[in-house]
Amino acid sequence: MFRQRKKATRIAVSVAALVLVGGAVAVRSIGPAAAAETTLRAAAAKAGLFFGVAASPNRLYSMVSQEFGQLTPENDMKPDRIATSSGGLQNTSGADQLVNFAQTNNMLVRGHTLVWHSQAGALQGASQSTLNTFIGNAINRWGSKIAYWDVVNEALEDNNTGRRRNQWPHTMNRDANGDGDYFDSGDTDVIRDSFIRAKQVVQAGGYNTKLCINDYDVEGLTVAGGTPNRKANALYDIVRNYRQYIDCVGFQSHFNDNPNSIISSDLQANIQRFADLGVEVHITELDIDDDLSNNDIGSGQAENYRKVVRACLNVAKCTGITVWGISDSESWRSSERGLLFTGSNGSYQKKAAYTAVLDELNKGRNVTTSSVPTSGPVTSRPVITSAPVTTSAPVTTSAPVTTSAPVTSAPVTSSNPTGGCSATVAVNAWTGGYVVSVRVTAGNATINGWNVRLTLPSGSTVTNTWSATASGTTGTVQFNNVSYNAQVNAGQTTEFGFQGTGTATGLNPVCTAS
Ligand code: 9MR
């Protein structure tokens, strides 16, 4: 079946509405509406997402800013390049060049990366406190010029175990009650503490920067053979538990023949479930092996690119795609010929994969687009624009998530269990706004649905909700489970959250099970 589809794909590509004329792409309009865009950047922007590229300072050709609306330093912002052993900065000239190029050309920048077991350089083996110093220095150096920072990169183990890496910095983690996670009061979690620190710095600086967690082999709900993708599930749990600090999730998407790295038919569903947590999802390091025989949605590189782009376009909160380099021969995996161009040193030729991506982007979304800007400095990020937070207090490594929140203005409030569940809230507030995380706990029996009711202070308005459906935005507001978190086993918890303007003091959540 896949072979047939592959054949059909080839034919489709050859008669596609794009005609190569002397190296330039001429576009014949297929649809009734506006003319198709002729660059990836413009087509993506029209569809409401950014299309970016990883690059180094020696690759800043004019075609980069023409084709791409976003730039990720491929190596120039990694700790081994810019960190000193005490968490200071050094050798930032390459990173500066990339940021300046992006500024000049109105491109977004993704900072890559702050906390990573690999390429740690002088930071290798550092304490959380030193990591925090580095996080502060790096974020403050570029401020809002960085739209997205990969705060934590590749925290999860290989081979689909669903565990954290057994490598520094994750060996600093402590599971106090031995329940197999690092989410509890008394646990130490490098991921949590690094995000808390990053959030503090962003809020104190008034930056628009969004904070992301990035990993590979997390793309599908399943891996080859239909086995559940435990690594993706573990990432999901992290984002759900630390939603108040994490703004975005990166699926690296280095698709190759590794059975955990294939393009699966449930890619879109996986993007969607993260989006349902309220975070932006990005495809951050896309390259696709041109001989991907074991993926489950058809083969043929151009077609596979099309599928990945479509999966992102179909989820409103999938707000960006970045390819990991310009051309095959200059790629970290040149033998897989995984990118959109051939050629080198600024003289590049478009591949069929390029044409497929452009065509798919030009078709636009089937969903309502989000309001996230697709290039240039981002200006309207309520969570982080005006928070008057001090940065002086270092984040302790043993602080439980609910008490170490940088701008927590209200302690956790317990409600009385009603009808088989109870709810608590943790409030993360700043001047003029707040984020509330609500934890729903089932009583001594499994519940199959829940409703949390709470009354907001006057003048307070809910503006965004994740992992629940809200009725009402002011006064008494009700939150109902969504399908995937309806069932909560006895004594277990699930979390949802909402963001609002005004204040969120004195909340007294009442949970009713159904
Ligand atoms: O593409 C990068 C390559 O030039 C470096 O030598 C390599 C070193 O580890 O890192 C590559 O980028 C990686 C990225 O930072 C994180 N995800 C995997 C990428 C490919 O290895």
PDB file of C-alpha atoms and ligand atoms in Angstrom, residues 54 56 72-75 78 80 112-113 116 118-119 150 153-154 214-216 252 254 284-285 287 324-325 330-333, ligand 1:
ATOM      1  CA  ALA A  54      19.534  26.366  11.692  1.00  0.00           C
ATOM      2  CA  SER A  56      26.148  29.261  11.479  1.00  0.00           C
ATOM      3  CA  THR A  72      18.445  28.911  15.162  1.00  0.00           C
ATOM      4  CA  PRO A  73      22.189  29.078  15.838  1.00  0.00           C
ATOM      5  CA  GLU A  74      23.249  25.523  14.980  1.00  0.00           C
ATOM      6  CA  ASN A  75      26.182  25.557  17.399  1.00  0.00           C
ATOM      7  CA  LYS A  78      25.641  26.096  23.018  1.00  0.00           C
ATOM      8  CA  ASP A  80      30.525  24.683  25.087  1.00  0.00           C
ATOM      9  CA  HIS A 112      19.755  26.874  21.446  1.00  0.00           C
ATOM     10  CA  THR A 113      20.412  25.816  24.189  1.00  0.00           C
ATOM     11  CA  TRP A 116      22.015  20.115  27.973  1.00  0.00           C
ATOM     12  CA  SER A 118      25.963  17.311  25.662  1.00  0.00           C
ATOM     13  CA  GLN A 119      28.282  20.069  24.445  1.00  0.00           C
ATOM     14  CA  ASP A 150      15.446  25.982  24.338  1.00  0.00           C
ATOM     15  CA  ASN A 153      17.410  20.088  25.602  1.00  0.00           C
ATOM     16  CA  GLU A 154      17.280  16.296  25.297  1.00  0.00           C
ATOM     17  CA  ASN A 214      13.176  20.375  23.170  1.00  0.00           C
ATOM     18  CA  ASP A 215      13.783  16.691  22.439  1.00  0.00           C
ATOM     19  CA  TYR A 216      13.964  14.031  19.728  1.00  0.00           C
ATOM     20  CA  GLN A 252      13.314  18.001  16.924  1.00  0.00           C
ATOM     21  CA  HIS A 254      15.276  14.239  12.832  1.00  0.00           C
ATOM     22  CA  THR A 284      12.633  22.485  15.639  1.00  0.00           C
ATOM     23  CA  GLU A 285      15.307  20.511  13.801  1.00  0.00           C
ATOM     24  CA  ASP A 287      15.498  16.766   8.428  1.00  0.00           C
ATOM     25  CA  TRP A 324      18.253  21.739  10.508  1.00  0.00           C
ATOM     26  CA  GLY A 325      20.410  23.347   7.874  1.00  0.00           C
ATOM     27  CA  GLU A 330      26.397  21.046   4.609  1.00  0.00           C
ATOM     28  CA  SER A 331      24.166  19.082   6.962  1.00  0.00           C
ATOM     29  CA  TRP A 332      25.304  17.248  10.109  1.00  0.00           C
ATOM     30  CA  ARG A 333      23.917  14.109   8.410  1.00  0.00           C
TER      31      ARG A 333
HETATM   32  O1  9MR B   1      24.090  20.110  13.884  1.00  0.00           O
HETATM   33  C1  9MR B   1      24.904  20.136  15.028  1.00  0.00           C
HETATM   34  C2  9MR B   1      26.300  19.659  14.661  1.00  0.00           C
HETATM   35  O2  9MR B   1      26.936  20.605  13.833  1.00  0.00           O
HETATM   36  C3  9MR B   1      27.113  19.451  15.929  1.00  0.00           C
HETATM   37  O3  9MR B   1      28.367  18.914  15.603  1.00  0.00           O
HETATM   38  C4  9MR B   1      26.350  18.535  16.860  1.00  0.00           C
HETATM   39  C5  9MR B   1      27.095  18.309  18.132  1.00  0.00           C
HETATM   40  O4  9MR B   1      26.382  17.558  19.037  1.00  0.00           O
HETATM   41  O5  9MR B   1      25.108  19.123  17.188  1.00  0.00           O
HETATM   42  C6  9MR B   1      24.292  19.230  16.060  1.00  0.00           C
HETATM   43  O6  9MR B   1      23.033  19.758  16.445  1.00  0.00           O
HETATM   44  C7  9MR B   1      22.255  18.953  17.320  1.00  0.00           C
HETATM   45  C8  9MR B   1      21.383  19.862  18.139  1.00  0.00           C
HETATM   46  O7  9MR B   1      22.170  20.819  18.813  1.00  0.00           O
HETATM   47  C9  9MR B   1      20.540  19.082  19.130  1.00  0.00           C
HETATM   48  N1  9MR B   1      19.782  18.056  18.483  1.00  0.00           N
HETATM   49  C10 9MR B   1      20.512  17.197  17.590  1.00  0.00           C
HETATM   50  C11 9MR B   1      21.292  18.013  16.573  1.00  0.00           C
HETATM   51  C12 9MR B   1      21.966  17.108  15.585  1.00  0.00           C
HETATM   52  O8  9MR B   1      22.912  16.317  16.217  1.00  0.00           O
END
